[in-house]
Amino acid sequence: MLLTALPVGAADLAAQLDWYQRLELSTPVSGVVASVNVQPGQTVRQGELLLRLNPTLFKANLAEAQADANRLGEQMADAQKALSRANELYARTVTSTTELDAAKLHHASAAAQAAAAQARVDKARHLLDESEIRAPFDALILDRQAEPGMTVAAQNQPPSLIAVARADQIIARASLTANQAGGLKPGGRLDVNAGGKALAGRIVAVRAKADGHYQLDVAIPRNRLLAGMAASIRLPPR
């Protein structure tokens, strides 16, 4: 949203633009990079696939877990039938309490094994999902540190593979005194001049600094703006 006028008597703060919601993306699982689908400077939509590890092992583990779950699921179904039959015979006083208890115990064991097998399926599917990196929001690709064939070791601290920031917004950042910070709150509106245009901004943070000053972050539409550009933030008159 463009503004055509600024309030009289307001104070301008020198500011610099920085990326909004910059993230260093990685995979929490280890593997070999199969494909990297983006380049720095590219914009992507939320959910778009950015990088994929070789899925062969993850898919094999999922298939094995699913086969095990299917087998144990069938055993649980058989145990359920046996328990129903035992209940019926017990009701007709054809079978003993001991036999009924044995059927209940067998069913409980089969159910527990089936549940554990399904948990292994869910885990294997989750690991397969985590072998991919997808855009967490509409994003600008800032950097890529991965190439096909690269080995990712995620046991300790996962390495940064792709850096992104929001594609639609950028931050105007300025330092201000405690007096200037008074009354400024996240969600408040301030006007920002950047790239030769006056823009409506939204306060996203007012952070206290160790030297007694405050850091003001104001989000504005990014358009063609880039981090490092100069800007100014117009404080309201007091």
Tab-separated table of C-alpha atoms in Angstrom:
chain	number	residue	atom	x	y	z
A	1	MET	CA	0.000	0.000	0.000
A	2	LEU	CA	1.527	3.345	-1.077
A	3	LEU	CA	1.141	6.489	1.006
A	4	THR	CA	0.995	9.957	-0.487
A	5	ALA	CA	1.505	12.024	2.664
A	6	LEU	CA	3.413	11.852	5.936
A	7	PRO	CA	2.330	13.549	9.177
A	8	VAL	CA	3.864	16.910	10.006
A	9	GLY	CA	6.122	17.064	13.062
A	10	ALA	CA	7.114	13.404	12.932
A	11	ALA	CA	10.726	12.224	13.344
A	12	ASP	CA	12.611	10.104	10.808
A	13	LEU	CA	14.841	7.227	11.916
A	14	ALA	CA	17.678	6.024	9.696
A	15	ALA	CA	17.049	2.349	8.985
A	16	GLN	CA	18.393	-0.547	6.959
A	17	LEU	CA	16.442	-3.289	5.264
A	18	ASP	CA	16.914	-6.910	6.307
A	19	TRP	CA	15.293	-10.207	5.396
A	20	TYR	CA	12.088	-11.099	7.220
A	21	GLN	CA	11.851	-14.540	8.838
A	22	ARG	CA	15.170	-15.750	7.471
A	23	LEU	CA	15.492	-19.501	8.022
A	24	GLU	CA	18.327	-21.969	7.536
A	25	LEU	CA	16.683	-25.180	6.332
A	26	SER	CA	18.049	-28.700	6.685
A	27	THR	CA	16.893	-32.297	6.991
A	28	PRO	CA	16.750	-33.879	10.468
A	29	VAL	CA	17.675	-37.212	8.878
A	30	SER	CA	20.922	-38.322	7.248
A	31	GLY	CA	21.288	-39.345	3.640
A	32	VAL	CA	22.623	-38.464	0.201
A	33	VAL	CA	21.185	-35.476	-1.646
A	34	ALA	CA	19.328	-36.676	-4.737
A	35	SER	CA	18.087	-33.346	-6.105
A	36	VAL	CA	18.132	-29.608	-5.378
A	37	ASN	CA	15.390	-27.788	-7.241
A	38	VAL	CA	16.145	-24.122	-6.531
A	39	GLN	CA	18.773	-21.430	-7.064
A	40	PRO	CA	19.520	-18.279	-5.017
A	41	GLY	CA	17.286	-15.404	-6.072
A	42	GLN	CA	14.412	-17.694	-7.034
A	43	THR	CA	10.986	-17.318	-5.442
A	44	VAL	CA	8.917	-20.371	-4.510
A	45	ARG	CA	5.423	-21.050	-3.228
A	46	GLN	CA	4.648	-22.502	0.197
A	47	GLY	CA	4.976	-26.297	0.153
A	48	GLU	CA	7.098	-26.383	-3.004
A	49	LEU	CA	9.793	-29.082	-2.990
A	50	LEU	CA	13.248	-27.536	-2.576
A	51	LEU	CA	15.498	-30.537	-1.890
A	52	ARG	CA	15.195	-34.301	-1.644
A	53	LEU	CA	17.504	-36.936	-0.206
A	54	ASN	CA	17.749	-40.290	-1.941
A	55	PRO	CA	14.460	-41.931	-0.884
A	56	THR	CA	15.400	-45.573	-1.576
A	57	LEU	CA	16.256	-46.567	2.000
A	58	PHE	CA	13.389	-44.563	3.507
A	59	LYS	CA	10.872	-46.166	1.126
A	60	ALA	CA	12.263	-49.653	1.815
A	61	ASN	CA	11.944	-49.137	5.564
A	62	LEU	CA	8.375	-47.927	5.115
A	63	ALA	CA	7.456	-50.924	2.942
A	64	GLU	CA	8.971	-53.334	5.484
A	65	ALA	CA	7.137	-51.676	8.364
A	66	GLN	CA	3.860	-51.707	6.429
A	67	ALA	CA	4.193	-55.411	5.603
A	68	ASP	CA	4.843	-56.179	9.273
A	69	ALA	CA	1.835	-54.083	10.290
A	70	ASN	CA	-0.388	-55.906	7.791
A	71	ARG	CA	0.723	-59.306	9.121
A	72	LEU	CA	0.167	-58.356	12.753
A	73	GLY	CA	-3.128	-56.717	11.863
A	74	GLU	CA	-4.350	-60.022	10.456
A	75	GLN	CA	-3.198	-61.804	13.613
A	76	MET	CA	-5.115	-59.311	15.726
A	77	ALA	CA	-8.234	-59.886	13.623
A	78	ASP	CA	-7.895	-63.632	14.197
A	79	ALA	CA	-7.422	-63.032	17.934
A	80	GLN	CA	-10.561	-60.867	17.965
A	81	LYS	CA	-12.554	-63.654	16.335
A	82	ALA	CA	-11.168	-66.162	18.829
A	83	LEU	CA	-12.097	-63.883	21.729
A	84	SER	CA	-15.613	-63.409	20.402
A	85	ARG	CA	-15.967	-67.176	20.070
A	86	ALA	CA	-14.603	-67.705	23.605
A	87	ASN	CA	-17.087	-65.175	24.999
A	88	GLU	CA	-19.922	-66.938	23.207
A	89	LEU	CA	-18.906	-70.377	24.498
A	90	TYR	CA	-18.408	-69.035	28.007
A	91	ALA	CA	-21.878	-67.502	27.951
A	92	ARG	CA	-23.239	-70.944	27.056
A	93	THR	CA	-21.133	-72.493	29.862
A	94	VAL	CA	-19.370	-74.617	27.258
A	95	THR	CA	-15.896	-73.303	28.127
A	96	SER	CA	-14.110	-72.384	31.337
A	97	THR	CA	-12.991	-69.069	32.763
A	98	THR	CA	-9.398	-70.152	32.221
A	99	GLU	CA	-9.945	-70.563	28.476
A	100	LEU	CA	-11.730	-67.209	28.267
A	101	ASP	CA	-8.904	-65.499	30.131
A	102	ALA	CA	-6.388	-67.090	27.766
A	103	ALA	CA	-8.320	-65.742	24.764
A	104	LYS	CA	-8.411	-62.270	26.335
A	105	LEU	CA	-4.673	-62.379	27.008
A	106	HIS	CA	-3.918	-63.508	23.452
A	107	HIS	CA	-6.098	-60.725	22.033
A	108	ALA	CA	-4.454	-58.079	24.227
A	109	SER	CA	-1.002	-59.250	23.150
A	110	ALA	CA	-1.979	-59.248	19.470
A	111	ALA	CA	-3.511	-55.775	19.783
A	112	ALA	CA	-0.361	-54.415	21.440
A	113	GLN	CA	1.856	-55.884	18.728
A	114	ALA	CA	-0.386	-54.473	15.991
A	115	ALA	CA	-0.337	-51.023	17.598
A	116	ALA	CA	3.461	-51.115	17.878
A	117	ALA	CA	3.726	-52.141	14.232
A	118	GLN	CA	1.485	-49.253	13.177
A	119	ALA	CA	3.677	-46.883	15.196
A	120	ARG	CA	6.683	-48.154	13.234
A	121	VAL	CA	4.807	-47.439	10.004
A	122	ASP	CA	4.036	-43.912	11.156
A	123	LYS	CA	7.684	-43.375	12.110
A	124	ALA	CA	8.962	-44.694	8.777
A	125	ARG	CA	6.522	-42.466	6.894
A	126	HIS	CA	7.590	-39.483	8.992
A	127	LEU	CA	11.266	-40.149	8.237
A	128	LEU	CA	10.444	-40.330	4.525
A	129	ASP	CA	8.689	-36.966	4.774
A	130	GLU	CA	11.669	-35.504	6.635
A	131	SER	CA	14.020	-36.553	3.830
A	132	GLU	CA	12.531	-33.672	1.832
A	133	ILE	CA	12.746	-29.910	2.347
A	134	ARG	CA	9.681	-27.913	1.335
A	135	ALA	CA	9.146	-24.168	1.449
A	136	PRO	CA	7.626	-23.212	4.834
A	137	PHE	CA	5.958	-20.167	3.246
A	138	ASP	CA	6.097	-18.181	0.003
A	139	ALA	CA	9.856	-17.683	0.041
A	140	LEU	CA	12.844	-16.077	-1.603
A	141	ILE	CA	15.821	-18.435	-1.894
A	142	LEU	CA	18.817	-16.659	-0.365
A	143	ASP	CA	21.454	-19.391	-0.564
A	144	ARG	CA	21.966	-23.091	-1.214
A	145	GLN	CA	24.771	-25.118	0.307
A	146	ALA	CA	23.777	-28.503	-1.116
A	147	GLU	CA	24.449	-30.283	-4.389
A	148	PRO	CA	23.320	-33.696	-5.664
A	149	GLY	CA	25.599	-36.433	-4.317
A	150	MET	CA	26.431	-34.542	-1.124
A	151	THR	CA	26.177	-36.598	2.079
A	152	VAL	CA	24.122	-35.044	4.871
A	153	ALA	CA	25.068	-36.187	8.387
A	154	ALA	CA	22.337	-35.064	10.768
A	155	GLN	CA	23.335	-36.978	13.911
A	156	ASN	CA	24.624	-33.939	15.780
A	157	GLN	CA	23.721	-30.516	14.354
A	158	PRO	CA	22.077	-30.688	10.914
A	159	PRO	CA	23.961	-28.507	8.401
A	160	SER	CA	22.244	-25.590	6.691
A	161	LEU	CA	21.337	-26.698	3.173
A	162	ILE	CA	19.064	-23.895	1.943
A	163	ALA	CA	18.489	-20.383	3.321
A	164	VAL	CA	15.149	-18.676	2.736
A	165	ALA	CA	13.249	-15.555	3.761
A	166	ARG	CA	9.739	-14.310	3.162
A	167	ALA	CA	9.158	-13.373	-0.463
A	168	ASP	CA	6.366	-10.893	0.206
A	169	GLN	CA	7.779	-8.827	3.093
A	170	ILE	CA	11.065	-7.326	4.249
A	171	ILE	CA	12.139	-5.646	7.493
A	172	ALA	CA	13.138	-2.026	8.014
A	173	ARG	CA	15.381	-2.062	11.094
A	174	ALA	CA	16.457	0.948	13.156
A	175	SER	CA	17.983	1.750	16.534
A	176	LEU	CA	16.123	4.152	18.816
A	177	THR	CA	16.253	5.511	22.336
A	178	ALA	CA	14.016	4.474	25.200
A	179	ASN	CA	12.068	7.721	24.836
A	180	GLN	CA	11.501	7.073	21.140
A	181	ALA	CA	10.492	3.458	21.832
A	182	GLY	CA	7.833	4.465	24.345
A	183	GLY	CA	4.371	3.643	23.078
A	184	LEU	CA	5.595	1.511	20.157
A	185	LYS	CA	4.143	-2.009	20.214
A	186	PRO	CA	4.082	-5.007	17.858
A	187	GLY	CA	1.141	-4.690	15.508
A	188	GLY	CA	1.328	-0.893	15.452
A	189	ARG	CA	1.520	0.977	12.156
A	190	LEU	CA	4.427	3.141	11.010
A	191	ASP	CA	5.327	4.702	7.679
A	192	VAL	CA	8.577	3.659	5.997
A	193	ASN	CA	10.435	5.230	3.091
A	194	ALA	CA	12.407	2.682	1.077
A	195	GLY	CA	13.429	2.470	-2.542
A	196	GLY	CA	12.128	5.981	-3.109
A	197	LYS	CA	8.592	5.061	-2.044
A	198	ALA	CA	6.555	5.708	1.084
A	199	LEU	CA	5.127	2.426	2.366
A	200	ALA	CA	2.742	1.432	5.147
A	201	GLY	CA	4.599	-0.742	7.660
A	202	ARG	CA	3.667	-2.966	10.593
A	203	ILE	CA	5.769	-3.149	13.764
A	204	VAL	CA	6.884	-6.749	14.343
A	205	ALA	CA	9.333	-6.227	17.230
A	206	VAL	CA	10.689	-3.641	19.670
A	207	ARG	CA	13.741	-5.286	21.269
A	208	ALA	CA	15.749	-4.012	24.232
A	209	LYS	CA	19.516	-3.914	23.596
A	210	ALA	CA	22.363	-4.250	26.080
A	211	ASP	CA	23.443	-0.618	25.600
A	212	GLY	CA	20.075	0.745	26.731
A	213	HIS	CA	18.817	1.423	23.220
A	214	TYR	CA	16.047	-0.440	21.398
A	215	GLN	CA	15.862	-2.180	18.030
A	216	LEU	CA	12.757	-1.476	15.984
A	217	ASP	CA	11.685	-3.906	13.245
A	218	VAL	CA	8.958	-2.831	10.832
A	219	ALA	CA	7.657	-5.167	8.111
A	220	ILE	CA	6.840	-3.648	4.721
A	221	PRO	CA	5.922	-5.085	1.302
A	222	ARG	CA	9.125	-6.355	-0.307
A	223	ASN	CA	8.370	-5.665	-3.965
A	224	ARG	CA	11.908	-5.349	-5.447
A	225	LEU	CA	13.558	-4.292	-2.200
A	226	LEU	CA	16.656	-6.132	-0.966
A	227	ALA	CA	18.405	-6.528	2.367
A	228	GLY	CA	21.105	-3.917	2.927
A	229	MET	CA	19.231	-1.063	1.258
A	230	ALA	CA	18.857	2.185	3.186
A	231	ALA	CA	15.452	3.219	4.496
A	232	SER	CA	13.864	5.563	7.007
A	233	ILE	CA	11.094	4.979	9.524
A	234	ARG	CA	8.750	7.831	10.347
A	235	LEU	CA	7.889	7.987	14.061
A	236	PRO	CA	4.540	9.568	14.938
A	237	PRO	CA	4.548	13.075	16.451
A	238	ARG	CA	4.367	13.298	20.242
